[in-house]
mmCIF file of C-alpha atoms in Angstrom:
data_model
loop_
_atom_site.group_PDB
_atom_site.id
_atom_site.type_symbol
_atom_site.label_atom_id
_atom_site.label_comp_id
_atom_site.label_asym_id
_atom_site.label_seq_id
_atom_site.Cartn_x
_atom_site.Cartn_y
_atom_site.Cartn_z
ATOM 1 C CA MET A 1 22.303 -28.095 27.657
ATOM 2 C CA ARG A 2 24.605 -25.084 27.470
ATOM 3 C CA ALA A 3 24.106 -24.769 23.701
ATOM 4 C CA ALA A 4 20.321 -24.794 24.100
ATOM 5 C CA LEU A 5 20.520 -22.087 26.765
ATOM 6 C CA LEU A 6 22.744 -19.901 24.582
ATOM 7 C CA THR A 7 20.366 -20.412 21.654
ATOM 8 C CA ARG A 8 17.420 -19.209 23.734
ATOM 9 C CA ILE A 9 19.335 -16.171 24.958
ATOM 10 C CA TRP A 10 20.389 -15.318 21.400
ATOM 11 C CA ALA A 11 16.806 -15.689 20.129
ATOM 12 C CA PHE A 12 15.567 -13.345 22.867
ATOM 13 C CA LEU A 13 18.199 -10.676 22.255
ATOM 14 C CA PHE A 14 18.092 -10.935 18.456
ATOM 15 C CA PRO A 15 14.600 -12.234 17.643
ATOM 16 C CA ALA A 16 13.440 -13.467 14.248
ATOM 17 C CA GLN A 17 10.001 -12.981 12.782
ATOM 18 C CA ILE A 18 7.975 -15.828 11.297
ATOM 19 C CA SER A 19 6.857 -15.355 7.703
ATOM 20 C CA GLY A 20 3.679 -16.704 6.216
ATOM 21 C CA GLY A 21 5.446 -19.817 4.911
ATOM 22 C CA GLY A 22 6.753 -20.693 8.366
ATOM 23 C CA THR A 23 10.346 -19.650 7.654
ATOM 24 C CA GLN A 24 12.354 -17.352 9.889
ATOM 25 C CA GLN A 25 13.478 -13.996 8.586
ATOM 26 C CA GLN A 26 15.574 -11.253 10.121
ATOM 27 C CA PHE A 27 13.516 -9.288 12.628
ATOM 28 C CA ARG A 28 12.574 -5.873 11.335
ATOM 29 C CA ARG A 29 12.853 -4.098 14.664
ATOM 30 C CA PRO A 30 16.282 -3.247 16.088
ATOM 31 C CA PRO A 31 17.925 -5.858 18.354
ATOM 32 C CA LEU A 32 16.786 -5.856 21.949
ATOM 33 C CA LEU A 33 20.139 -4.726 23.345
ATOM 34 C CA LEU A 34 20.190 -1.672 21.098
ATOM 35 C CA TRP A 35 17.227 -0.070 22.910
ATOM 36 C CA PRO A 36 18.766 0.348 26.389
ATOM 37 C CA LEU A 37 22.140 1.248 24.876
ATOM 38 C CA ALA A 38 20.479 3.975 22.803
ATOM 39 C CA GLY A 39 18.630 5.238 25.867
ATOM 40 C CA LEU A 40 21.860 5.322 27.843
ATOM 41 C CA GLY A 41 23.776 7.195 25.155
ATOM 42 C CA PHE A 42 21.064 9.658 24.129
ATOM 43 C CA SER A 43 20.141 10.617 27.696
ATOM 44 C CA ALA A 44 23.810 11.120 28.613
ATOM 45 C CA LEU A 45 24.407 13.307 25.567
ATOM 46 C CA GLY A 46 21.229 15.256 26.298
ATOM 47 C CA TRP A 47 22.265 15.882 29.890
ATOM 48 C CA ILE A 48 25.729 17.044 28.817
ATOM 49 C CA ALA A 49 24.301 19.276 26.073
ATOM 50 C CA GLY A 50 21.832 20.793 28.535
ATOM 51 C CA GLY A 51 24.760 21.931 30.649
ATOM 52 C CA PHE A 52 25.529 24.555 28.015
ATOM 53 C CA LEU A 53 22.049 26.024 28.493
ATOM 54 C CA GLY A 54 21.779 26.057 32.260
ATOM 55 C CA SER A 55 21.694 23.870 35.315
ATOM 56 C CA TRP A 56 19.044 21.402 36.474
ATOM 57 C CA GLY A 57 16.066 22.465 34.366
ATOM 58 C CA PRO A 58 17.708 22.612 30.917
ATOM 59 C CA ARG A 59 19.742 19.490 31.630
ATOM 60 C CA THR A 60 16.613 17.547 32.547
ATOM 61 C CA ALA A 61 14.712 18.840 29.531
ATOM 62 C CA CYS A 62 17.504 17.897 27.142
ATOM 63 C CA ALA A 63 17.992 14.470 28.712
ATOM 64 C CA VAL A 64 14.320 13.464 28.553
ATOM 65 C CA GLY A 65 13.971 15.001 25.105
ATOM 66 C CA ALA A 66 16.931 13.000 23.830
ATOM 67 C CA THR A 67 15.429 9.829 25.283
ATOM 68 C CA ALA A 68 12.187 10.517 23.444
ATOM 69 C CA ILE A 69 14.144 11.020 20.231
ATOM 70 C CA ALA A 70 15.880 7.672 20.700
ATOM 71 C CA LEU A 71 12.542 5.926 21.232
ATOM 72 C CA GLY A 72 10.972 7.497 18.169
ATOM 73 C CA LEU A 73 13.928 6.740 15.920
ATOM 74 C CA LEU A 74 14.100 3.094 16.977
ATOM 75 C CA ASN A 75 10.378 2.814 16.313
ATOM 76 C CA ARG A 76 11.018 4.399 12.886
ATOM 77 C CA GLN A 77 8.663 7.270 13.683
ATOM 78 C CA PRO A 78 10.587 10.535 13.269
ATOM 79 C CA ARG A 79 7.459 12.644 13.768
ATOM 80 C CA ALA A 80 6.708 10.894 17.042
ATOM 81 C CA ALA A 81 10.334 11.425 18.036
ATOM 82 C CA LEU A 82 10.019 15.172 17.470
ATOM 83 C CA VAL A 83 6.625 15.447 19.185
ATOM 84 C CA GLY A 84 7.770 13.350 22.118
ATOM 85 C CA ALA A 85 11.010 15.278 22.534
ATOM 86 C CA VAL A 86 9.361 18.704 22.473
ATOM 87 C CA SER A 87 6.473 17.628 24.699
ATOM 88 C CA ALA A 88 8.700 15.903 27.255
ATOM 89 C CA ALA A 89 11.094 18.857 27.372
ATOM 90 C CA ILE A 90 8.340 21.422 27.880
ATOM 91 C CA VAL A 91 6.549 19.347 30.506
ATOM 92 C CA SER A 92 9.789 18.632 32.373
ATOM 93 C CA LEU A 93 10.680 22.333 32.489
ATOM 94 C CA ALA A 94 7.238 23.140 33.870
ATOM 95 C CA ALA A 95 7.492 20.301 36.406
ATOM 96 C CA VAL A 96 10.896 21.538 37.550
ATOM 97 C CA GLN A 97 9.494 25.005 38.214
ATOM 98 C CA ILE A 98 6.473 23.606 40.043
ATOM 99 C CA GLY A 99 8.650 21.210 42.007
ATOM 100 C CA HIS A 100 10.817 24.052 43.291
ATOM 101 C CA TYR A 101 7.810 25.487 45.127
ATOM 102 C CA PHE A 102 5.672 22.499 46.094
ATOM 103 C CA PHE A 103 7.542 19.188 46.172
ATOM 104 C CA SER A 104 10.867 18.589 44.431
ATOM 105 C CA PRO A 105 12.394 19.282 41.003
ATOM 106 C CA LEU A 106 12.742 15.505 40.690
ATOM 107 C CA LEU A 107 9.007 15.541 39.974
ATOM 108 C CA ALA A 108 9.989 16.345 36.379
ATOM 109 C CA LEU A 109 11.326 12.842 35.765
ATOM 110 C CA PRO A 110 8.201 10.682 36.266
ATOM 111 C CA VAL A 111 6.067 13.357 34.595
ATOM 112 C CA ALA A 112 8.339 13.486 31.547
ATOM 113 C CA ALA A 113 8.496 9.683 31.469
ATOM 114 C CA LEU A 114 4.696 9.583 31.412
ATOM 115 C CA VAL A 115 4.654 11.927 28.411
ATOM 116 C CA ILE A 116 7.222 9.758 26.634
ATOM 117 C CA GLY A 117 5.155 6.688 27.475
ATOM 118 C CA VAL A 118 1.968 8.184 26.042
ATOM 119 C CA VAL A 119 3.643 9.317 22.818
ATOM 120 C CA GLY A 120 5.716 6.153 22.447
ATOM 121 C CA ALA A 121 2.749 3.872 23.075
ATOM 122 C CA PHE A 122 1.346 4.662 19.633
ATOM 123 C CA ALA A 123 4.155 2.557 18.136
ATOM 124 C CA PHE A 124 2.571 -0.576 19.625
ATOM 125 C CA ARG A 125 -0.359 -2.280 17.927
ATOM 126 C CA ARG A 126 -1.755 -4.178 20.897
ATOM 127 C CA ARG A 127 -3.738 -2.320 23.523
ATOM 128 C CA ARG A 128 -2.212 -4.225 26.435
ATOM 129 C CA ALA A 129 1.305 -3.335 25.291
ATOM 130 C CA ARG A 130 0.321 0.331 25.092
ATOM 131 C CA ILE A 131 -1.212 0.309 28.558
ATOM 132 C CA ALA A 132 1.768 -1.543 30.020
ATOM 133 C CA PHE A 133 4.218 0.982 28.598
ATOM 134 C CA ILE A 134 2.194 4.034 29.643
ATOM 135 C CA VAL A 135 1.805 2.737 33.206
ATOM 136 C CA GLY A 136 5.355 1.451 33.459
ATOM 137 C CA ALA A 137 7.158 4.439 31.930
ATOM 138 C CA PRO A 138 6.971 6.750 35.007
ATOM 139 C CA LEU A 139 7.980 3.897 37.301
ATOM 140 C CA LEU A 140 10.868 2.834 35.081
ATOM 141 C CA GLY A 141 12.081 6.398 34.605
ATOM 142 C CA SER A 142 12.057 7.128 38.329
ATOM 143 C CA ALA A 143 13.625 3.796 39.260
ATOM 144 C CA GLY A 144 16.276 4.229 36.593
ATOM 145 C CA PHE A 145 17.186 7.710 37.815
ATOM 146 C CA LEU A 146 17.564 6.511 41.403
ATOM 147 C CA ALA A 147 19.505 3.430 40.318
ATOM 148 C CA GLY A 148 21.842 5.548 38.196
ATOM 149 C CA MET A 149 22.497 7.932 41.064
ATOM 150 C CA LEU A 150 23.161 5.046 43.428
ATOM 151 C CA ALA A 151 25.499 3.335 40.976
ATOM 152 C CA THR A 152 27.474 6.551 40.479
ATOM 153 C CA PHE A 153 27.690 7.110 44.231
ATOM 154 C CA LEU A 154 28.923 3.581 44.858
ATOM 155 C CA ALA A 155 31.455 3.894 42.041
ATOM 156 C CA ALA A 156 32.748 7.137 43.554
ATOM 157 C CA MET A 157 33.127 5.475 46.945
ATOM 158 C CA ARG A 158 34.899 2.554 45.363
ATOM 159 C CA LEU A 159 37.316 4.766 43.441
ATOM 160 C CA TYR A 160 37.661 7.433 46.156
ATOM 161 C CA ASP A 161 37.223 10.038 43.437
ATOM 162 C CA SER A 162 35.280 13.228 44.070
ATOM 163 C CA ARG A 163 35.090 13.896 40.341
ATOM 164 C CA VAL A 164 32.988 10.779 39.883
ATOM 165 C CA ALA A 165 30.781 11.767 42.819
ATOM 166 C CA ALA A 166 30.163 15.133 41.153
ATOM 167 C CA GLN A 167 28.564 13.321 38.218
ATOM 168 C CA ILE A 168 25.850 11.698 40.312
ATOM 169 C CA MET A 169 23.080 13.525 38.461
ATOM 170 C CA LEU A 170 24.544 12.482 35.130
ATOM 171 C CA GLY A 171 24.392 8.904 36.373
ATOM 172 C CA GLY A 172 20.740 9.429 37.224
ATOM 173 C CA ALA A 173 20.001 10.737 33.737
ATOM 174 C CA VAL A 174 21.766 7.744 32.205
ATOM 175 C CA GLY A 175 19.739 5.390 34.385
ATOM 176 C CA PHE A 176 16.544 7.168 33.341
ATOM 177 C CA GLY A 177 17.184 6.549 29.653
ATOM 178 C CA LEU A 178 18.502 3.038 30.227
ATOM 179 C CA PHE A 179 15.514 1.784 32.224
ATOM 180 C CA LEU A 180 12.904 3.553 30.110
ATOM 181 C CA MET A 181 14.265 2.233 26.824
ATOM 182 C CA ALA A 182 14.718 -1.240 28.299
ATOM 183 C CA GLY A 183 11.020 -1.204 29.194
ATOM 184 C CA ALA A 184 10.140 -0.113 25.672
ATOM 185 C CA ALA A 185 12.271 -2.926 24.259
ATOM 186 C CA ILE A 186 10.583 -5.543 26.431
ATOM 187 C CA ALA A 187 7.129 -4.243 25.519
ATOM 188 C CA SER A 188 8.053 -4.304 21.838
ATOM 189 C CA ARG A 189 9.483 -7.800 22.060
ATOM 190 C CA TRP A 190 6.419 -9.061 23.891
ATOM 191 C CA LEU A 191 4.081 -7.555 21.275
ATOM 192 C CA ASP A 192 5.929 -9.033 18.310
ATOM 193 C CA ALA A 193 6.264 -12.455 19.928
ATOM 194 C CA THR A 194 2.505 -12.502 20.471
ATOM 195 C CA ARG A 195 1.842 -11.574 16.861
ATOM 196 C CA ALA A 196 4.248 -14.205 15.561
ATOM 197 C CA ALA A 197 2.610 -16.894 17.671
ATOM 198 C CA GLY A 198 -0.771 -15.868 16.295
ATOM 199 C CA GLU A 199 0.483 -16.192 12.734
ATOM 200 C CA MET A 200 1.871 -19.701 13.346
ATOM 201 C CA SER A 201 -1.364 -20.888 14.863
#
């Protein structure tokens, strides 16, 4: 029972593709766990790098741009990575400026996530996977940012450390990349599983 459960978990995290002869081969896409880890690392590095350029606006632009780069590289589409990074950064900077006057600078996050979703959706071959990622990207990005901020705040309370509390926005940026890339990984896994099932039938 336990062995069967571990086998299923392993197959989900490190899937195999089915060849024409019915044999399993190593899956061409990166392992499922690599996607959220890449989103976490790239967004954190982008946020830190943006601190050398300015405050909220440049940090946000660099964080979302780095997330777009991670998505494009894992999809093996360097051109899409560049286009997505530049587009998301420019749109996020514009959204930050607009948000200062009308709503909130946090408006940049779902808007940038939508841009990443539109550019990243071209990596999927099925229309439903593309639509799911485009619709889900702003929701995942926003939810991830809030979850990251909350996790950092709770960690600061637990540790009684003001230095950790000062990094609450960094936690939000990490959550943004983590959730967005996790959604991309699930969409990719769902697409490939559907294609493999079609080949076996």
